[in-house]
Amino acid sequence: MWEKILGLPREEAEAHLAEAGYRVAEVKFTGREPGSTSEGEDRVVRVRVVGAGQVELVLAPVYTQPPAKGGGRKDGLPDY
């Protein structure tokens, strides 16, 4: 079941978990601050059971635009 949650946006993951009877107790972010760039969308990278019917989600930014030709990103941010 957890494999289906990985890679989903937060809202979709929470909906799937609610259908399965789980409640999101906490959401954590890894990498830069959430919403710090318009190019990235936060996706679930880890799900951890923290109690009876409760899970913790860890989200990380996933970039949907490829790097610019001839180099890295034009905004100076790293490509990770």
PDB file of N, CA and C in Angstrom:
ATOM      1  N   MET A   1       0.811  -1.188   0.000  1.00  0.00           N
ATOM      2  CA  MET A   1       0.000   0.000   0.000  1.00  0.00           C
ATOM      3  C   MET A   1       0.860   1.260   0.000  1.00  0.00           C
ATOM      4  N   TRP A   2       1.957   1.248   0.772  1.00  0.00           N
ATOM      5  CA  TRP A   2       2.776   2.452   0.907  1.00  0.00           C
ATOM      6  C   TRP A   2       3.422   2.851  -0.408  1.00  0.00           C
ATOM      7  N   GLU A   3       3.725   1.877  -1.266  1.00  0.00           N
ATOM      8  CA  GLU A   3       4.353   2.190  -2.549  1.00  0.00           C
ATOM      9  C   GLU A   3       3.449   3.064  -3.407  1.00  0.00           C
ATOM     10  N   LYS A   4       2.141   2.911  -3.244  1.00  0.00           N
ATOM     11  CA  LYS A   4       1.193   3.712  -4.029  1.00  0.00           C
ATOM     12  C   LYS A   4       1.171   5.169  -3.572  1.00  0.00           C
ATOM     13  N   ILE A   5       1.577   5.435  -2.345  1.00  0.00           N
ATOM     14  CA  ILE A   5       1.558   6.786  -1.785  1.00  0.00           C
ATOM     15  C   ILE A   5       2.805   7.566  -2.196  1.00  0.00           C
ATOM     16  N   LEU A   6       3.931   6.876  -2.312  1.00  0.00           N
ATOM     17  CA  LEU A   6       5.190   7.542  -2.645  1.00  0.00           C
ATOM     18  C   LEU A   6       5.097   8.217  -4.007  1.00  0.00           C
ATOM     19  N   GLY A   7       5.555   9.460  -4.070  1.00  0.00           N
ATOM     20  CA  GLY A   7       5.545  10.211  -5.320  1.00  0.00           C
ATOM     21  C   GLY A   7       4.292  11.031  -5.554  1.00  0.00           C
ATOM     22  N   LEU A   8       3.282  10.853  -4.710  1.00  0.00           N
ATOM     23  CA  LEU A   8       2.038  11.611  -4.889  1.00  0.00           C
ATOM     24  C   LEU A   8       2.143  12.996  -4.254  1.00  0.00           C
ATOM     25  N   PRO A   9       1.384  13.969  -4.778  1.00  0.00           N
ATOM     26  CA  PRO A   9       1.270  15.249  -4.081  1.00  0.00           C
ATOM     27  C   PRO A   9       0.569  15.044  -2.738  1.00  0.00           C
ATOM     28  N   ARG A  10       0.752  15.964  -1.829  1.00  0.00           N
ATOM     29  CA  ARG A  10       0.224  15.826  -0.464  1.00  0.00           C
ATOM     30  C   ARG A  10      -1.279  15.559  -0.434  1.00  0.00           C
ATOM     31  N   GLU A  11      -2.049  16.322  -1.197  1.00  0.00           N
ATOM     32  CA  GLU A  11      -3.509  16.187  -1.156  1.00  0.00           C
ATOM     33  C   GLU A  11      -3.963  14.803  -1.606  1.00  0.00           C
ATOM     34  N   GLU A  12      -3.344  14.301  -2.690  1.00  0.00           N
ATOM     35  CA  GLU A  12      -3.699  12.966  -3.181  1.00  0.00           C
ATOM     36  C   GLU A  12      -3.327  11.897  -2.159  1.00  0.00           C
ATOM     37  N   ALA A  13      -2.147  12.033  -1.575  1.00  0.00           N
ATOM     38  CA  ALA A  13      -1.692  11.057  -0.581  1.00  0.00           C
ATOM     39  C   ALA A  13      -2.635  11.033   0.614  1.00  0.00           C
ATOM     40  N   GLU A  14      -3.034  12.213   1.089  1.00  0.00           N
ATOM     41  CA  GLU A  14      -3.946  12.277   2.233  1.00  0.00           C
ATOM     42  C   GLU A  14      -5.291  11.637   1.900  1.00  0.00           C
ATOM     43  N   ALA A  15      -5.775  11.823   0.675  1.00  0.00           N
ATOM     44  CA  ALA A  15      -7.047  11.220   0.267  1.00  0.00           C
ATOM     45  C   ALA A  15      -6.947   9.693   0.252  1.00  0.00           C
ATOM     46  N   HIS A  16      -5.858   9.155  -0.310  1.00  0.00           N
ATOM     47  CA  HIS A  16      -5.663   7.700  -0.348  1.00  0.00           C
ATOM     48  C   HIS A  16      -5.545   7.125   1.062  1.00  0.00           C
ATOM     49  N   LEU A  17      -4.820   7.823   1.911  1.00  0.00           N
ATOM     50  CA  LEU A  17      -4.649   7.345   3.282  1.00  0.00           C
ATOM     51  C   LEU A  17      -5.967   7.374   4.045  1.00  0.00           C
ATOM     52  N   ALA A  18      -6.772   8.405   3.836  1.00  0.00           N
ATOM     53  CA  ALA A  18      -8.073   8.496   4.505  1.00  0.00           C
ATOM     54  C   ALA A  18      -8.978   7.345   4.080  1.00  0.00           C
ATOM     55  N   GLU A  19      -8.946   6.996   2.795  1.00  0.00           N
ATOM     56  CA  GLU A  19      -9.739   5.859   2.307  1.00  0.00           C
ATOM     57  C   GLU A  19      -9.304   4.556   2.979  1.00  0.00           C
ATOM     58  N   ALA A  20      -8.010   4.448   3.275  1.00  0.00           N
ATOM     59  CA  ALA A  20      -7.478   3.235   3.903  1.00  0.00           C
ATOM     60  C   ALA A  20      -7.613   3.265   5.425  1.00  0.00           C
ATOM     61  N   GLY A  21      -8.154   4.355   5.971  1.00  0.00           N
ATOM     62  CA  GLY A  21      -8.376   4.436   7.408  1.00  0.00           C
ATOM     63  C   GLY A  21      -7.238   5.049   8.206  1.00  0.00           C
ATOM     64  N   TYR A  22      -6.320   5.742   7.523  1.00  0.00           N
ATOM     65  CA  TYR A  22      -5.199   6.386   8.206  1.00  0.00           C
ATOM     66  C   TYR A  22      -5.402   7.896   8.259  1.00  0.00           C
ATOM     67  N   ARG A  23      -4.877   8.508   9.319  1.00  0.00           N
ATOM     68  CA  ARG A  23      -4.925   9.958   9.478  1.00  0.00           C
ATOM     69  C   ARG A  23      -3.493  10.472   9.483  1.00  0.00           C
ATOM     70  N   VAL A  24      -3.256  11.582   8.780  1.00  0.00           N
ATOM     71  CA  VAL A  24      -1.923  12.177   8.751  1.00  0.00           C
ATOM     72  C   VAL A  24      -1.726  12.974  10.034  1.00  0.00           C
ATOM     73  N   ALA A  25      -0.810  12.510  10.881  1.00  0.00           N
ATOM     74  CA  ALA A  25      -0.558  13.159  12.168  1.00  0.00           C
ATOM     75  C   ALA A  25       0.419  14.318  12.022  1.00  0.00           C
ATOM     76  N   GLU A  26       1.362  14.197  11.087  1.00  0.00           N
ATOM     77  CA  GLU A  26       2.380  15.238  10.927  1.00  0.00           C
ATOM     78  C   GLU A  26       2.912  15.220   9.501  1.00  0.00           C
ATOM     79  N   VAL A  27       3.264  16.404   9.004  1.00  0.00           N
ATOM     80  CA  VAL A  27       3.874  16.539   7.684  1.00  0.00           C
ATOM     81  C   VAL A  27       5.200  17.259   7.867  1.00  0.00           C
ATOM     82  N   LYS A  28       6.263  16.664   7.336  1.00  0.00           N
ATOM     83  CA  LYS A  28       7.593  17.265   7.400  1.00  0.00           C
ATOM     84  C   LYS A  28       8.094  17.485   5.984  1.00  0.00           C
ATOM     85  N   PHE A  29       9.017  18.425   5.847  1.00  0.00           N
ATOM     86  CA  PHE A  29       9.590  18.739   4.542  1.00  0.00           C
ATOM     87  C   PHE A  29      11.092  18.517   4.589  1.00  0.00           C
ATOM     88  N   THR A  30      11.646  18.051   3.473  1.00  0.00           N
ATOM     89  CA  THR A  30      13.079  17.897   3.340  1.00  0.00           C
ATOM     90  C   THR A  30      13.521  18.749   2.158  1.00  0.00           C
ATOM     91  N   GLY A  31      14.745  19.189   2.178  1.00  0.00           N
ATOM     92  CA  GLY A  31      15.203  20.097   1.125  1.00  0.00           C
ATOM     93  C   GLY A  31      14.881  21.530   1.507  1.00  0.00           C
ATOM     94  N   ARG A  32      14.636  22.371   0.519  1.00  0.00           N
ATOM     95  CA  ARG A  32      14.337  23.783   0.770  1.00  0.00           C
ATOM     96  C   ARG A  32      12.969  23.956   1.395  1.00  0.00           C
ATOM     97  N   GLU A  33      12.695  25.164   1.817  1.00  0.00           N
ATOM     98  CA  GLU A  33      11.402  25.493   2.413  1.00  0.00           C
ATOM     99  C   GLU A  33      10.273  25.156   1.447  1.00  0.00           C
ATOM    100  N   PRO A  34       9.132  24.675   1.943  1.00  0.00           N
ATOM    101  CA  PRO A  34       8.009  24.344   1.064  1.00  0.00           C
ATOM    102  C   PRO A  34       7.542  25.570   0.297  1.00  0.00           C
ATOM    103  N   GLY A  35       7.292  25.377  -0.995  1.00  0.00           N
ATOM    104  CA  GLY A  35       6.780  26.458  -1.829  1.00  0.00           C
ATOM    105  C   GLY A  35       7.807  27.528  -2.148  1.00  0.00           C
ATOM    106  N   SER A  36       9.121  27.223  -2.036  1.00  0.00           N
ATOM    107  CA  SER A  36      10.148  28.237  -2.262  1.00  0.00           C
ATOM    108  C   SER A  36      10.430  28.473  -3.735  1.00  0.00           C
ATOM    109  N   THR A  37       9.903  27.639  -4.615  1.00  0.00           N
ATOM    110  CA  THR A  37      10.097  27.832  -6.049  1.00  0.00           C
ATOM    111  C   THR A  37       8.838  27.423  -6.790  1.00  0.00           C
ATOM    112  N   SER A  38       8.549  28.144  -7.859  1.00  0.00           N
ATOM    113  CA  SER A  38       7.347  27.825  -8.627  1.00  0.00           C
ATOM    114  C   SER A  38       7.553  26.612  -9.524  1.00  0.00           C
ATOM    115  N   GLU A  39       8.812  26.196  -9.726  1.00  0.00           N
ATOM    116  CA  GLU A  39       9.088  25.068 -10.609  1.00  0.00           C
ATOM    117  C   GLU A  39       8.871  23.721  -9.933  1.00  0.00           C
ATOM    118  N   GLY A  40       8.996  23.663  -8.631  1.00  0.00           N
ATOM    119  CA  GLY A  40       8.918  22.395  -7.930  1.00  0.00           C
ATOM    120  C   GLY A  40       7.567  22.165  -7.295  1.00  0.00           C
ATOM    121  N   GLU A  41       7.179  20.906  -7.235  1.00  0.00           N
ATOM    122  CA  GLU A  41       5.941  20.522  -6.557  1.00  0.00           C
ATOM    123  C   GLU A  41       6.320  19.536  -5.466  1.00  0.00           C
ATOM    124  N   ASP A  42       5.813  19.748  -4.269  1.00  0.00           N
ATOM    125  CA  ASP A  42       6.153  18.861  -3.159  1.00  0.00           C
ATOM    126  C   ASP A  42       5.470  17.509  -3.331  1.00  0.00           C
ATOM    127  N   ARG A  43       6.266  16.440  -3.236  1.00  0.00           N
ATOM    128  CA  ARG A  43       5.767  15.073  -3.371  1.00  0.00           C
ATOM    129  C   ARG A  43       6.184  14.254  -2.160  1.00  0.00           C
ATOM    130  N   VAL A  44       5.414  13.207  -1.877  1.00  0.00           N
ATOM    131  CA  VAL A  44       5.693  12.328  -0.738  1.00  0.00           C
ATOM    132  C   VAL A  44       6.912  11.462  -1.056  1.00  0.00           C
ATOM    133  N   VAL A  45       7.908  11.498  -0.156  1.00  0.00           N
ATOM    134  CA  VAL A  45       9.097  10.660  -0.317  1.00  0.00           C
ATOM    135  C   VAL A  45       9.233   9.628   0.800  1.00  0.00           C
ATOM    136  N   ARG A  46       8.445   9.779   1.877  1.00  0.00           N
ATOM    137  CA  ARG A  46       8.485   8.798   2.970  1.00  0.00           C
ATOM    138  C   ARG A  46       7.161   8.806   3.711  1.00  0.00           C
ATOM    139  N   VAL A  47       6.711   7.608   4.093  1.00  0.00           N
ATOM    140  CA  VAL A  47       5.512   7.444   4.922  1.00  0.00           C
ATOM    141  C   VAL A  47       5.933   6.608   6.121  1.00  0.00           C
ATOM    142  N   ARG A  48       5.605   7.089   7.317  1.00  0.00           N
ATOM    143  CA  ARG A  48       5.997   6.364   8.529  1.00  0.00           C
ATOM    144  C   ARG A  48       4.791   6.261   9.450  1.00  0.00           C
ATOM    145  N   VAL A  49       4.503   5.053   9.917  1.00  0.00           N
ATOM    146  CA  VAL A  49       3.416   4.847  10.879  1.00  0.00           C
ATOM    147  C   VAL A  49       3.911   5.324  12.239  1.00  0.00           C
ATOM    148  N   VAL A  50       3.148   6.248  12.862  1.00  0.00           N
ATOM    149  CA  VAL A  50       3.565   6.818  14.149  1.00  0.00           C
ATOM    150  C   VAL A  50       2.619   6.459  15.284  1.00  0.00           C
ATOM    151  N   GLY A  51       1.531   5.805  14.979  1.00  0.00           N
ATOM    152  CA  GLY A  51       0.573   5.415  16.004  1.00  0.00           C
ATOM    153  C   GLY A  51      -0.534   4.595  15.375  1.00  0.00           C
ATOM    154  N   ALA A  52      -1.512   4.242  16.167  1.00  0.00           N
ATOM    155  CA  ALA A  52      -2.637   3.450  15.665  1.00  0.00           C
ATOM    156  C   ALA A  52      -3.429   4.285  14.661  1.00  0.00           C
ATOM    157  N   GLY A  53      -3.326   3.920  13.390  1.00  0.00           N
ATOM    158  CA  GLY A  53      -4.059   4.623  12.343  1.00  0.00           C
ATOM    159  C   GLY A  53      -3.523   6.000  12.020  1.00  0.00           C
ATOM    160  N   GLN A  54      -2.289   6.296  12.436  1.00  0.00           N
ATOM    161  CA  GLN A  54      -1.690   7.605  12.186  1.00  0.00           C
ATOM    162  C   GLN A  54      -0.362   7.447  11.454  1.00  0.00           C
ATOM    163  N   VAL A  55      -0.119   8.342  10.505  1.00  0.00           N
ATOM    164  CA  VAL A  55       1.133   8.311   9.746  1.00  0.00           C
ATOM    165  C   VAL A  55       1.758   9.701   9.706  1.00  0.00           C
ATOM    166  N   GLU A  56       3.048   9.699   9.427  1.00  0.00           N
ATOM    167  CA  GLU A  56       3.799  10.934   9.205  1.00  0.00           C
ATOM    168  C   GLU A  56       4.223  10.926   7.738  1.00  0.00           C
ATOM    169  N   LEU A  57       4.043  12.039   7.056  1.00  0.00           N
ATOM    170  CA  LEU A  57       4.474  12.169   5.670  1.00  0.00           C
ATOM    171  C   LEU A  57       5.704  13.064   5.615  1.00  0.00           C
ATOM    172  N   VAL A  58       6.664  12.696   4.767  1.00  0.00           N
ATOM    173  CA  VAL A  58       7.810  13.551   4.485  1.00  0.00           C
ATOM    174  C   VAL A  58       7.722  13.910   3.014  1.00  0.00           C
ATOM    175  N   LEU A  59       7.747  15.217   2.732  1.00  0.00           N
ATOM    176  CA  LEU A  59       7.638  15.706   1.366  1.00  0.00           C
ATOM    177  C   LEU A  59       8.932  16.374   0.933  1.00  0.00           C
ATOM    178  N   ALA A  60       9.216  16.301  -0.366  1.00  0.00           N
ATOM    179  CA  ALA A  60      10.393  16.948  -0.948  1.00  0.00           C
ATOM    180  C   ALA A  60       9.974  17.578  -2.266  1.00  0.00           C
ATOM    181  N   PRO A  61      10.636  18.669  -2.677  1.00  0.00           N
ATOM    182  CA  PRO A  61      10.291  19.291  -3.953  1.00  0.00           C
ATOM    183  C   PRO A  61      10.757  18.427  -5.120  1.00  0.00           C
ATOM    184  N   VAL A  62       9.904  18.289  -6.124  1.00  0.00           N
ATOM    185  CA  VAL A  62      10.231  17.565  -7.345  1.00  0.00           C
ATOM    186  C   VAL A  62      10.122  18.578  -8.476  1.00  0.00           C
ATOM    187  N   TYR A  63      11.177  18.699  -9.255  1.00  0.00           N
ATOM    188  CA  TYR A  63      11.208  19.705 -10.313  1.00  0.00           C
ATOM    189  C   TYR A  63      10.717  19.118 -11.618  1.00  0.00           C
ATOM    190  N   THR A  64       9.829  19.838 -12.268  1.00  0.00           N
ATOM    191  CA  THR A  64       9.199  19.337 -13.480  1.00  0.00           C
ATOM    192  C   THR A  64       9.774  19.964 -14.735  1.00  0.00           C
ATOM    193  N   GLN A  65      10.628  20.987 -14.609  1.00  0.00           N
ATOM    194  CA  GLN A  65      11.235  21.612 -15.777  1.00  0.00           C
ATOM    195  C   GLN A  65      12.680  21.141 -15.899  1.00  0.00           C
ATOM    196  N   PRO A  66      13.107  20.789 -17.119  1.00  0.00           N
ATOM    197  CA  PRO A  66      14.490  20.350 -17.299  1.00  0.00           C
ATOM    198  C   PRO A  66      15.448  21.531 -17.152  1.00  0.00           C
ATOM    199  N   PRO A  67      16.734  21.260 -16.892  1.00  0.00           N
ATOM    200  CA  PRO A  67      17.712  22.342 -16.808  1.00  0.00           C
ATOM    201  C   PRO A  67      17.814  23.080 -18.142  1.00  0.00           C
ATOM    202  N   ALA A  68      18.233  24.318 -18.087  1.00  0.00           N
ATOM    203  CA  ALA A  68      18.405  25.114 -19.304  1.00  0.00           C
ATOM    204  C   ALA A  68      19.527  24.521 -20.152  1.00  0.00           C
ATOM    205  N   LYS A  69      19.467  24.748 -21.463  1.00  0.00           N
ATOM    206  CA  LYS A  69      20.523  24.258 -22.350  1.00  0.00           C
ATOM    207  C   LYS A  69      21.851  24.901 -21.992  1.00  0.00           C
ATOM    208  N   GLY A  70      22.888  24.104 -22.026  1.00  0.00           N
ATOM    209  CA  GLY A  70      24.219  24.637 -21.813  1.00  0.00           C
ATOM    210  C   GLY A  70      24.573  24.904 -20.364  1.00  0.00           C
ATOM    211  N   GLY A  71      23.786  24.417 -19.438  1.00  0.00           N
ATOM    212  CA  GLY A  71      24.155  24.651 -18.054  1.00  0.00           C
ATOM    213  C   GLY A  71      23.041  24.309 -17.103  1.00  0.00           C
ATOM    214  N   GLY A  72      23.193  24.785 -15.914  1.00  0.00           N
ATOM    215  CA  GLY A  72      22.220  24.511 -14.863  1.00  0.00           C
ATOM    216  C   GLY A  72      21.011  25.416 -14.965  1.00  0.00           C
ATOM    217  N   ARG A  73      20.291  25.502 -13.893  1.00  0.00           N
ATOM    218  CA  ARG A  73      19.065  26.293 -13.830  1.00  0.00           C
ATOM    219  C   ARG A  73      19.389  27.777 -13.934  1.00  0.00           C
ATOM    220  N   LYS A  74      18.531  28.518 -14.589  1.00  0.00           N
ATOM    221  CA  LYS A  74      18.753  29.947 -14.781  1.00  0.00           C
ATOM    222  C   LYS A  74      18.576  30.745 -13.492  1.00  0.00           C
ATOM    223  N   ASP A  75      17.825  30.210 -12.538  1.00  0.00           N
ATOM    224  CA  ASP A  75      17.597  30.956 -11.300  1.00  0.00           C
ATOM    225  C   ASP A  75      18.722  30.759 -10.283  1.00  0.00           C
ATOM    226  N   GLY A  76      19.757  30.006 -10.644  1.00  0.00           N
ATOM    227  CA  GLY A  76      20.905  29.840  -9.767  1.00  0.00           C
ATOM    228  C   GLY A  76      20.742  28.787  -8.688  1.00  0.00           C
ATOM    229  N   LEU A  77      19.579  28.153  -8.606  1.00  0.00           N
ATOM    230  CA  LEU A  77      19.361  27.119  -7.596  1.00  0.00           C
ATOM    231  C   LEU A  77      19.944  25.797  -8.077  1.00  0.00           C
ATOM    232  N   PRO A  78      20.346  24.920  -7.174  1.00  0.00           N
ATOM    233  CA  PRO A  78      20.894  23.624  -7.588  1.00  0.00           C
ATOM    234  C   PRO A  78      19.826  22.737  -8.224  1.00  0.00           C
ATOM    235  N   ASP A  79      20.270  21.752  -8.996  1.00  0.00           N
ATOM    236  CA  ASP A  79      19.368  20.857  -9.726  1.00  0.00           C
ATOM    237  C   ASP A  79      18.875  19.674  -8.915  1.00  0.00           C
ATOM    238  N   TYR A  80      19.049  19.654  -7.622  1.00  0.00           N
ATOM    239  CA  TYR A  80      18.586  18.510  -6.841  1.00  0.00           C
ATOM    240  C   TYR A  80      17.224  18.743  -6.293  1.00  0.00           C
TER     241      TYR A  80
END
